[in-house]
Coordinates of C-alpha atoms and ligand atoms in Angstrom, one line a residue:
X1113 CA 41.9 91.4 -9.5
X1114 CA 42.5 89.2 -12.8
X1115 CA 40.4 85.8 -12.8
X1116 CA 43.2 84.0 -12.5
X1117 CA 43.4 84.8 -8.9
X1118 CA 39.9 84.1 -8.0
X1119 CA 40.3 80.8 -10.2
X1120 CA 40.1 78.0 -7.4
X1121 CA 43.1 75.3 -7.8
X1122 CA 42.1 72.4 -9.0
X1123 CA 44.0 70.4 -6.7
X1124 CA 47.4 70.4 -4.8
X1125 CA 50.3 68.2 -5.8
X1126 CA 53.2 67.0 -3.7
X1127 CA 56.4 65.5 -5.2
X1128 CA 59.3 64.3 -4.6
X1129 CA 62.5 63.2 -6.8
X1130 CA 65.3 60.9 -6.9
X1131 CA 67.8 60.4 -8.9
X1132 CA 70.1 62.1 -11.8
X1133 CA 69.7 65.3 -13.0
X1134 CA 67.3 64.5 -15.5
X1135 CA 65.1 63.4 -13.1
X1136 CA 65.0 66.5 -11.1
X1137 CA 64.2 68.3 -14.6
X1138 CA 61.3 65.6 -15.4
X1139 CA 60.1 66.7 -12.3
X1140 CA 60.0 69.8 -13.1
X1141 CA 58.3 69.2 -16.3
X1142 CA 55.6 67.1 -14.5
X1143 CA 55.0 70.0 -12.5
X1144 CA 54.7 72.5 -14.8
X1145 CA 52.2 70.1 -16.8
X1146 CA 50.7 69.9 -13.6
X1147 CA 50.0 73.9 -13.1
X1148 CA 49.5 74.2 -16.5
X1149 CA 46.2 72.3 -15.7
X1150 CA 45.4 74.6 -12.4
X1151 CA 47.2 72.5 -9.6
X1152 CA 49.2 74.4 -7.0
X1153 CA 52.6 72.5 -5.5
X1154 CA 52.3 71.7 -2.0
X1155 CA 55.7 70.5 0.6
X1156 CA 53.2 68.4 2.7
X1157 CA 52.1 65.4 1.2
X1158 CA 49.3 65.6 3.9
X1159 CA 47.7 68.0 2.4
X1160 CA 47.9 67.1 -1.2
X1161 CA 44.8 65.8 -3.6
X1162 CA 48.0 64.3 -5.8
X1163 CA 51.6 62.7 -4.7
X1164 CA 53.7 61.7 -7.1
X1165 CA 57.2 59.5 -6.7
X1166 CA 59.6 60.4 -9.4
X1167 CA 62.1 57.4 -8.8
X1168 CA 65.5 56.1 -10.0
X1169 CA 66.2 52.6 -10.7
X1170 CA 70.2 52.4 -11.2
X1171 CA 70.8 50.2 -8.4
X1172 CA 68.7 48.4 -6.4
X1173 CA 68.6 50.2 -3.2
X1174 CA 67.6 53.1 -5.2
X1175 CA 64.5 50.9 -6.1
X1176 CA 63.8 49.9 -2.5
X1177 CA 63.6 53.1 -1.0
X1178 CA 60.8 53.8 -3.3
X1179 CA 59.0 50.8 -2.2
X1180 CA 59.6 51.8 1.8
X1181 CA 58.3 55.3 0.5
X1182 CA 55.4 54.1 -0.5
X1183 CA 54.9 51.6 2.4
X1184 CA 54.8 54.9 4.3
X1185 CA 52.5 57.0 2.2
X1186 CA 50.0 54.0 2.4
X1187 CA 48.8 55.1 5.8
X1188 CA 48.3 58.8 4.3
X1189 CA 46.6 57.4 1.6
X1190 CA 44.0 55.2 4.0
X1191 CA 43.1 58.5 5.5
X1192 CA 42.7 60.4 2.5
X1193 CA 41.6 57.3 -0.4
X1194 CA 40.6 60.6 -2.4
X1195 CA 44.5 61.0 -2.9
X1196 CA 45.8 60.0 -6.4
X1197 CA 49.1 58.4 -5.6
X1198 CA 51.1 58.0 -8.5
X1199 CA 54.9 56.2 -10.0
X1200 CA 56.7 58.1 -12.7
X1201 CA 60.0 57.4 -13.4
X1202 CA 62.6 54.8 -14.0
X1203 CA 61.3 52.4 -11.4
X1204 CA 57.8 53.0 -13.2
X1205 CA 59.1 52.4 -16.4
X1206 CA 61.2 49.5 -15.6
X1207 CA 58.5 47.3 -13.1
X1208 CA 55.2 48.5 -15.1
X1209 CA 52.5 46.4 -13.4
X1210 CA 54.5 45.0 -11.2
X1211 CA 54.3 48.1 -9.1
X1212 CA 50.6 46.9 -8.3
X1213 CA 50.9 43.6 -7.3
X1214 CA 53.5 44.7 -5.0
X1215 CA 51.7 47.8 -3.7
X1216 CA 48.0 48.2 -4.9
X1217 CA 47.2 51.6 -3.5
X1218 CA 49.2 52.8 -6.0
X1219 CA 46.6 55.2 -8.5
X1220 CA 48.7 55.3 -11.4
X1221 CA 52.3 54.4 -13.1
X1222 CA 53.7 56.6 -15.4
X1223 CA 56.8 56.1 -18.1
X1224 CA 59.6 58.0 -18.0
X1225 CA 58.6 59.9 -21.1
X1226 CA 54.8 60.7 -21.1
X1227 CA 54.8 63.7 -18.8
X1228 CA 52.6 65.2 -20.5
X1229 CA 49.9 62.5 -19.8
X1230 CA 50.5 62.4 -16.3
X1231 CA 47.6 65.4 -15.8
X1232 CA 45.0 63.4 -17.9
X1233 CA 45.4 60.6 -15.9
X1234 CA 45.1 62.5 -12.6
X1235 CA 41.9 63.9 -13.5
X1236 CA 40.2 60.9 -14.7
X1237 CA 41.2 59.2 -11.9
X1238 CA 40.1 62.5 -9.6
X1239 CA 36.7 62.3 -11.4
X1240 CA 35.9 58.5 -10.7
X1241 CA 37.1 57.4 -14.0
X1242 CA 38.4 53.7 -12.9
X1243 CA 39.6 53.0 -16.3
X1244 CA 42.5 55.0 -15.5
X1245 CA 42.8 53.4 -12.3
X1246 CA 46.2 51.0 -12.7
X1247 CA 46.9 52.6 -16.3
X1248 CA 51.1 51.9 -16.9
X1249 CA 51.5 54.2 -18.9
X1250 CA 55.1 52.8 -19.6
X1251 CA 54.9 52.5 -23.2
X1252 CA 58.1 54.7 -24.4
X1253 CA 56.7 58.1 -25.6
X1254 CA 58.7 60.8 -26.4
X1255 CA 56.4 63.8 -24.9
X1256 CA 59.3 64.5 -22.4
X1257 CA 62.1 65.7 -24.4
X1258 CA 59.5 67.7 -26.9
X1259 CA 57.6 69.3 -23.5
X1260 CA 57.1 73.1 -24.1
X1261 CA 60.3 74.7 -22.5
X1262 CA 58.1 77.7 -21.5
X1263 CA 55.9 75.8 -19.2
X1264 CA 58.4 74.2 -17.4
X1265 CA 58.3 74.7 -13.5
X1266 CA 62.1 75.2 -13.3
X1267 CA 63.4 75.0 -9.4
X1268 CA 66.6 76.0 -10.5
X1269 CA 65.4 79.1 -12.2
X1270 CA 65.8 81.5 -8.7
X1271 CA 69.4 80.5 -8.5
X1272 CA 69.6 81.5 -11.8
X1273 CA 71.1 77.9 -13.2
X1274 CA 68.5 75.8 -15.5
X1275 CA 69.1 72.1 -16.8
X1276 CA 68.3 72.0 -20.5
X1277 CA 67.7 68.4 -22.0
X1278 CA 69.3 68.3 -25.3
X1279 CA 69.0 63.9 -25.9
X1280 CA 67.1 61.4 -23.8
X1281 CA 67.7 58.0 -23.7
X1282 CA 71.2 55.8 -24.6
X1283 CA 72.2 53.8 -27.5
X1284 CA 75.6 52.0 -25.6
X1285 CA 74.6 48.9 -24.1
X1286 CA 76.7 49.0 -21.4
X1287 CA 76.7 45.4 -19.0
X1288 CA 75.7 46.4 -15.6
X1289 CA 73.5 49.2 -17.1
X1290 CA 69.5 49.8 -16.7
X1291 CA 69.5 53.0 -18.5
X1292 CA 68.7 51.5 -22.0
X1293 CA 66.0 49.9 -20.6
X1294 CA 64.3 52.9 -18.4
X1295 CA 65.1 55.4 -21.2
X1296 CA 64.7 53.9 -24.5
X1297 CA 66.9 54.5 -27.4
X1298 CA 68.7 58.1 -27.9
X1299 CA 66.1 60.7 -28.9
X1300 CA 67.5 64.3 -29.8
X1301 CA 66.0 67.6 -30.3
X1302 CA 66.6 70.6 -33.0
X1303 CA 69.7 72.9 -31.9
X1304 CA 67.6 75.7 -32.8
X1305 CA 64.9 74.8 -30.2
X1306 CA 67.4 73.9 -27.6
X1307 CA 68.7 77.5 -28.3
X1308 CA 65.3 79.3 -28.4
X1309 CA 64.8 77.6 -24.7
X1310 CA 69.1 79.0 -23.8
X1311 CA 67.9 82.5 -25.3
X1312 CA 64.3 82.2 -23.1
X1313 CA 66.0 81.2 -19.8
X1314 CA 69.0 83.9 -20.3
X1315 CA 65.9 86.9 -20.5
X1316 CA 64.3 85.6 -16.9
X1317 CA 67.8 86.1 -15.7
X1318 CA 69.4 82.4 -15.9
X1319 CA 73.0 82.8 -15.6
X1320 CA 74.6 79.6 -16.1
X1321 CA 72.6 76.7 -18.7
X1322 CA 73.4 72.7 -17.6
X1323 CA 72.7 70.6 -21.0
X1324 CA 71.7 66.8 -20.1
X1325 CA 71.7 63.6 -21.4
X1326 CA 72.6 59.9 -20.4
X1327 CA 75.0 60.6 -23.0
X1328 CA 75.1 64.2 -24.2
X1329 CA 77.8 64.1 -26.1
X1330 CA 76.3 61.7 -28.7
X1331 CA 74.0 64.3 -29.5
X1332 CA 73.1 65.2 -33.1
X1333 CA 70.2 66.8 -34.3
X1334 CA 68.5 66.0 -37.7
X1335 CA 70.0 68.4 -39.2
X1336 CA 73.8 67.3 -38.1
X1337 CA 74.9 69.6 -35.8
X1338 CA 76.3 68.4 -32.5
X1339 CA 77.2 69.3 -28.9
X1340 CA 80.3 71.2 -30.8
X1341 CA 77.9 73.2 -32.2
X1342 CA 75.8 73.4 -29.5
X1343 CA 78.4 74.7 -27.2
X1344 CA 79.7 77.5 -29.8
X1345 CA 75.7 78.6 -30.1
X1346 CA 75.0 78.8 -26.6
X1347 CA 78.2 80.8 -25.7
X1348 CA 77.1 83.3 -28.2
X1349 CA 73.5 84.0 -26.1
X1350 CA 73.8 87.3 -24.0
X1351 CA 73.1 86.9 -20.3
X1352 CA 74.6 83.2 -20.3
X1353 CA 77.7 83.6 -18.5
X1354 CA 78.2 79.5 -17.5
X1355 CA 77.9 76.7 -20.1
X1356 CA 77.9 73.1 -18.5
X1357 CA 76.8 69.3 -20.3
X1358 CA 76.1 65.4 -18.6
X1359 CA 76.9 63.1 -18.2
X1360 CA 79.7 62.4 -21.3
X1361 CA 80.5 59.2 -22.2
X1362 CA 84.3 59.1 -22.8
X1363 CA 84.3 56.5 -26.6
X1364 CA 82.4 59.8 -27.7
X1365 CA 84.7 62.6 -26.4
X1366 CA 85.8 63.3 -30.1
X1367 CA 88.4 66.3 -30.6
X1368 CA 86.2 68.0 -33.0
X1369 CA 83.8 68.2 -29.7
X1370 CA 87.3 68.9 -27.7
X1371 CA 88.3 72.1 -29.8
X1372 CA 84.7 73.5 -29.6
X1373 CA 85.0 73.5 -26.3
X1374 CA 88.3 75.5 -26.2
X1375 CA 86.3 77.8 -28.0
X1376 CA 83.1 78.0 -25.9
X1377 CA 85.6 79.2 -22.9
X1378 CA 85.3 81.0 -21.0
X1379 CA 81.6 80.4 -20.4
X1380 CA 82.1 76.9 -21.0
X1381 CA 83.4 76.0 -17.6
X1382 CA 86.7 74.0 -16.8
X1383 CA 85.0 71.1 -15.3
X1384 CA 83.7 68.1 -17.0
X1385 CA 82.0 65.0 -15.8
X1386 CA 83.7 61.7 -17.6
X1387 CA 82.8 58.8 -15.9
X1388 CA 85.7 56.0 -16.2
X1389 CA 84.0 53.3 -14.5
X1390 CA 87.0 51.4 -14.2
X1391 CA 90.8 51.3 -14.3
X1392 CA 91.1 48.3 -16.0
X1393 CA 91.2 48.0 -19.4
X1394 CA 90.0 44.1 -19.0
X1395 CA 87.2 45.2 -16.5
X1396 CA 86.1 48.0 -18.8
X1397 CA 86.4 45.1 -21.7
X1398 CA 84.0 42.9 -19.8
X1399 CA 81.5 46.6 -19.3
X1400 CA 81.9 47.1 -22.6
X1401 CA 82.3 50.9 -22.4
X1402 CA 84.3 50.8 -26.0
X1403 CA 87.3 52.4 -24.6
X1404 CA 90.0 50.8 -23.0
X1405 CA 92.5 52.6 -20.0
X1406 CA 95.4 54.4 -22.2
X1407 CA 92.2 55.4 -24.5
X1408 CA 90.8 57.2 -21.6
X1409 CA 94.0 58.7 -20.5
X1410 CA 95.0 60.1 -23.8
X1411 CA 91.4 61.7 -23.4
X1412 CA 92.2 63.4 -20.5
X1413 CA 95.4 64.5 -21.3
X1414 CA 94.1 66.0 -25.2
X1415 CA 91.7 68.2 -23.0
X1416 CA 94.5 69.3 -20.7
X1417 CA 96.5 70.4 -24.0
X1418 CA 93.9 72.2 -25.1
X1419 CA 92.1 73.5 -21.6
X1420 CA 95.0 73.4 -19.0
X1421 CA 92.7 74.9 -16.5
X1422 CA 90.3 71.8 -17.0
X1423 CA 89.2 69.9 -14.3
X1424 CA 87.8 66.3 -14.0
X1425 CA 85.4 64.1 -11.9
X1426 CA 84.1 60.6 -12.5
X1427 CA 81.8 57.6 -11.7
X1428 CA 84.0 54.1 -10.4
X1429 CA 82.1 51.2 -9.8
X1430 CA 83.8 48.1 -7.8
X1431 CA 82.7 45.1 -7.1
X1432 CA 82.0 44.3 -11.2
X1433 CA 81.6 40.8 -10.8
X1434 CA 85.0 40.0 -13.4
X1435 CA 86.6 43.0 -11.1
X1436 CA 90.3 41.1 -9.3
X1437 CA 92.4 42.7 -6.7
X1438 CA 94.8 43.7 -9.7
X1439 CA 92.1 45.1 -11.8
X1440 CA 90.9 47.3 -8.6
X1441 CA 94.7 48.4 -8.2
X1442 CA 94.6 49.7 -11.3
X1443 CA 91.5 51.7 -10.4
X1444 CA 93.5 53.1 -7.4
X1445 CA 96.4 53.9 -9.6
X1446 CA 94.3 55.9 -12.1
X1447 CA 92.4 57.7 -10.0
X1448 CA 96.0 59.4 -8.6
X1449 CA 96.9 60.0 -11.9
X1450 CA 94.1 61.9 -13.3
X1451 CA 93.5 63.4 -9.6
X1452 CA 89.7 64.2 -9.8
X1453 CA 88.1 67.2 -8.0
X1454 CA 84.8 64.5 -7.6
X1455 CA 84.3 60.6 -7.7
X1456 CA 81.4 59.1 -7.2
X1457 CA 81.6 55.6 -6.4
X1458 CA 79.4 53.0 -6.2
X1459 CA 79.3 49.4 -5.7
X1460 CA 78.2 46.9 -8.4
X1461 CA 74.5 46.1 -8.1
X1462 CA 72.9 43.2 -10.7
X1463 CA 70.2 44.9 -12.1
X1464 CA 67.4 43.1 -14.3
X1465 CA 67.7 42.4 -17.8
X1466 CA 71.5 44.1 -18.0
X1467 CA 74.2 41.2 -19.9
X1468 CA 76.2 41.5 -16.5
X1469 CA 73.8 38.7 -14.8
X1470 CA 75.9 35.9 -16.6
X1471 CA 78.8 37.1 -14.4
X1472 CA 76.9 36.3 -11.6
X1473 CA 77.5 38.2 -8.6
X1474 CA 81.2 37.1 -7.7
X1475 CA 82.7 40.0 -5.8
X1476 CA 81.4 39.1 -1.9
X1477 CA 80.0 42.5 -0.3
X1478 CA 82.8 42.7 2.4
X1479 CA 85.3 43.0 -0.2
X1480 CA 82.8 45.4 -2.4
X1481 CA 82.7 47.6 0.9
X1482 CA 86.3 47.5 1.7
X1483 CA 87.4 48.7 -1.9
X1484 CA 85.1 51.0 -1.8
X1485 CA 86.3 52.4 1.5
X1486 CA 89.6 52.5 0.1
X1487 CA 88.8 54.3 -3.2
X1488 CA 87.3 57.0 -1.1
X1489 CA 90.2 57.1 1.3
X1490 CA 92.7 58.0 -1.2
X1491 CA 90.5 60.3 -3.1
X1492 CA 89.8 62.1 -0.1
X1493 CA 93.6 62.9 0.1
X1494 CA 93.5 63.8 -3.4
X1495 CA 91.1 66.5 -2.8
X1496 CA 92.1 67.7 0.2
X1497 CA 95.3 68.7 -2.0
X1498 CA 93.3 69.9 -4.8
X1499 CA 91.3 72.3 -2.8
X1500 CA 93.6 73.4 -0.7
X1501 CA 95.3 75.0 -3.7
X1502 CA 92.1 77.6 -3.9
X1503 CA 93.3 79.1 -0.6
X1504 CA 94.3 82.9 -0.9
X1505 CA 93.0 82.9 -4.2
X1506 CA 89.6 85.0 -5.3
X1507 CA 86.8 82.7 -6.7
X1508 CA 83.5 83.7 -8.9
X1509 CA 80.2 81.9 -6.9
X1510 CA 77.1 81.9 -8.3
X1511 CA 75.0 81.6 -5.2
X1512 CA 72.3 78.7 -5.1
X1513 CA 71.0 80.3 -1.3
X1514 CA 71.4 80.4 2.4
X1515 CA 73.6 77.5 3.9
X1516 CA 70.2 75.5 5.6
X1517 CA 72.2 75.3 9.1
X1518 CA 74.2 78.0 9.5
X1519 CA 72.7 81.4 10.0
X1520 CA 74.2 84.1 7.9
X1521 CA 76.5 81.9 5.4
X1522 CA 76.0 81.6 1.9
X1523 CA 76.7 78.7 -0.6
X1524 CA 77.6 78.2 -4.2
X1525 CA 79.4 77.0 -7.0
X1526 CA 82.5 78.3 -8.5
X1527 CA 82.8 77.4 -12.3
X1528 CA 84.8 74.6 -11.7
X1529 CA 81.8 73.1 -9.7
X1530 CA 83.9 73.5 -6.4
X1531 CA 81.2 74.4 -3.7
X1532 CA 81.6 77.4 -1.8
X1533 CA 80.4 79.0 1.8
X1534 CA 80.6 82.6 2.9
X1535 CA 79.2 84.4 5.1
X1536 CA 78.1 87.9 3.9
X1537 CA 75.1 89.6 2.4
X1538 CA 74.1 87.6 -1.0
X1539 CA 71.1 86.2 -2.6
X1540 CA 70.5 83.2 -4.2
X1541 CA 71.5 83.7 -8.4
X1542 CA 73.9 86.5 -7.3
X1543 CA 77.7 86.0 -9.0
X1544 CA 79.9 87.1 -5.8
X1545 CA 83.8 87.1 -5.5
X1546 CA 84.9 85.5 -2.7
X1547 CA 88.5 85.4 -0.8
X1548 CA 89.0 82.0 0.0
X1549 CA 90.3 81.9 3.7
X1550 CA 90.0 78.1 4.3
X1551 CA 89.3 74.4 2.0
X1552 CA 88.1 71.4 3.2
X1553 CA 88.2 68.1 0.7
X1554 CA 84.5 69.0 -0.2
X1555 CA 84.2 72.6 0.5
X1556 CA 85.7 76.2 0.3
X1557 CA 85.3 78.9 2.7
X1558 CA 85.7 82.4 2.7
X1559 CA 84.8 86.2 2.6
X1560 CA 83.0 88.5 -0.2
X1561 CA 86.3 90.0 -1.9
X1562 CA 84.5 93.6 -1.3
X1563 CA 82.4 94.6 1.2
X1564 CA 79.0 95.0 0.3
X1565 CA 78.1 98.5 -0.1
X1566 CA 76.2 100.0 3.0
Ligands
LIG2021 N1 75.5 58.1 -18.6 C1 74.7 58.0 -17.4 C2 75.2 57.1 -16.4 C3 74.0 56.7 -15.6 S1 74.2 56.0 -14.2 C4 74.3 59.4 -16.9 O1 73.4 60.0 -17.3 O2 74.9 59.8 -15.9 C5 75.3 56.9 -13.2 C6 76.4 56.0 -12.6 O3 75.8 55.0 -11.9 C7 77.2 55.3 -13.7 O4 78.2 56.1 -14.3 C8 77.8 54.2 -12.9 O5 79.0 54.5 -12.3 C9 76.7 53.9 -11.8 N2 76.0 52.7 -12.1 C10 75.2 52.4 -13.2 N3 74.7 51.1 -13.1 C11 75.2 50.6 -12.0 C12 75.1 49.3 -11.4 N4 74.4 48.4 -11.9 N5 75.7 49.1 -10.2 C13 76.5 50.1 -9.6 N6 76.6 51.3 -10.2 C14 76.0 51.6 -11.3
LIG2022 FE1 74.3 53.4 -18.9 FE2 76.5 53.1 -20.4 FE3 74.4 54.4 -21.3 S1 76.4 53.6 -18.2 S2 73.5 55.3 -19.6 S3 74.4 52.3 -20.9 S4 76.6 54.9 -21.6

């Protein structure tokens, strides 16, 4: 047997993630820093010599639950006081110290962008070394985005889909928005590395590539090249069959970025992310988002010429504290126009240090609640329509894995993000045609077009 196997671990790390999508890929970066230094991953925090909290700040109840969290692990950690229990994240990044004041059993607070300090810290602390008890290491670093692609521990990677951050961090200033604050300034990386990592990930078998960033379409390498030109490289790698990119911030959606993505298809798939925010072009003022509602629209409608097949969702908030009954109205009477296939919506939350606090908090949570329960309502009528169109037709699902409660039915995305159940043989990263037989507003179901051969 190689060493390797007889090597002892030098620890077991548990974590857990909230969040965007670039958290769950920091995660896996953390991780793969982590093994990279001989840990092993572990599901039971009870059993682990290091738990870590990767957190999301956005709105506050995102924040709390990470305080109840760690309420919890407390008692875990009175049992065990050997444990390193650490705070990465934006909730590390945005409360620093504060973190220890409020809980003090906490090891170890970690930025958003110094993964690759995070196993440096856990091994001091593991040996004794005090001085890196209560380190905040929430100075903004920019380790993360540079992190060695090949040493990321990718969850993804079985279900053959990877994230791939291209630009960390946003230079919009939008009111109600922490994001500036927990992720610094826009940082971007070389095309060529991004496409080294797309060619790497398409040899273990990675089907379809996501590319991230709070706003990836403002990337732009030192060198000039753009997501256009991102897009058009990545389509040209052999084994990558689905091209996605997040979160796009619509004052950005330029048409030179527009007609490379005509030309990316038909790996680049008909489904983008374009969050609106509002319907409003006075609430949107007041957000400033640097676009205003027909600006939007016309968006929209220049990807439709060029991509009929394209498909939209979005993020709403309500509740923005300028937000009146006709501004929200407006909201309703956008959202039917452009008729999403997804909306997430969210109700306003103050967040520290964002310009929004001089609006105060005007919109009263019953009437926060009951626009929200109203946006959802008439979305949920929009996409029972929109799905049920799918019905009778044959669908291409790249399977993430078994459906958790349902013995014997499979799950997975089509390329227009649409999730998909069928019961069959499959396996999780397998592309499989499916008849679908039946739609509900969030889900397809069906049958494998062909049997499976015996
Ligand atoms: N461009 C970013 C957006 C980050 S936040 C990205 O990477 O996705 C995701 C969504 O959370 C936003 O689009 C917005 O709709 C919502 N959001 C942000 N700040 C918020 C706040 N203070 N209150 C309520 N919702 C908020
Ligand atoms: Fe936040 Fe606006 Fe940037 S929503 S992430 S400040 S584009």
């Amino acid at each position: 047997m190689s060493s390797s196997h007889d090597r002892r671990p030098a620890g077991r790390y548990y974590i857990e993630t909230w969040g965007c999508q670039m958290n769950v890929l920091d995660s896996d970066k953390m991780s793969g820093a982590l093994e990279h230094h001989g840990y092993v991953r572990t599901d039971d925090a009870a059993e682990a010599d290091v738990v870590l909290l990767n957190t999301c700040s956005i709105r506050e109840k995102a924040q709390e639950k990470v305080f109840s969290e760690l309420g919890r692990l407390k008692a875990l950690k009175d049992r065990r006081p050997g444990m390193v229990l650490g705070v990465c994240g934006c909730v590390a990044q945005q409360e620093g110290e504060r973190i220890f004041s409020r809980a003090p059993y906490v090891d170890v607070v970690v930025g958003t962008r110094a993964t690759s300090s995070l196993p440096i810290l856990v091994n001091r602390l593991r040996a004794g070394d005090d001085s890196a008890r209560h380190v905040a290491d929430v100075e903004i670093r920019n380790d993360s985005i540079h992190f060695p692609y090949d040493r990321i521990r990718r969850d993804g990677e079985g279900r053959g889909r990877a994230y791939v951050t291209v630009v960390e961090g946003c230079n919009h200033r939008c009111t109600f928005c922490i994001v500036p604050t927990t992720r610094g300034r826009e940082v971007c990386r070389d095309l060529d590395d991004v496409v080294g990592e797309v060619r790497h990930l398409a040899a273990r078998g990675v089907h379809e590539v996501e590319f991230l960033g709070q706003t990836v379409n403002a990337y732009r390498d030192a060198a000039g090249r753009n997501l256009g030109d991102l897009l058009r490289a990545a389509a040209d790698v052999e084994g990558i069959g689905r091209i996605r990119f997040t979160t796009s911030h619509p004052a950005q959606m330029t048409e030179s970025l527009m007609d490379a993505m005509r030309d990316a298809r038909p790996k680049l798939c008909p489904y983008l992310h374009l969050p609106v925010q509002s319907g409003s072009s006075a609430v949107l003022r007041a957000m400033r988002r640097g676009y205003d509602r027909s600006g939007y629209l016309s968006r929209i409608e220049a990807l439709r010429r060029r991509i009929p097949e394209m498909t939209f969702g979005t993020d709403v908030i309500v509740g923005f504290p300028t937000e009146t009954d006709a501004d929200f109205e407006q909201t309703l009477e956008l959202v039917r126009e452009v008729e999403y296939d997804t909306l997430y919506s969210f109700a306003y939350s103050a967040r520290p240090g964002t310009a929004a606090l001089e609006f105060g908090d005007a919109v009263p949570a019953d009437v926060k609640m009951e626009r929200l329960q109203r946006l959802q309502a008439e979305q949920q009528g929009i996409q029972e329509r929109r799905m049920a169109r799918w019905v009778g037709s044959v669908v291409e699902v790249l399977v993430d894995g078994p459906d958790a409660k349902r013995p014997g039915v499979w799950s997975g995305r089509t390329p227009e993000a649409r999730v998909v159940n069928f019961r069959g043989e499959s396996a999780p990263g397998r592309l499989e045609r499916v008849v679908v037989e039946r739609a509900s507003p969030f889900a397809l179901y069906g049958v494998p077009s062909l049997p499976s051969p015996a």
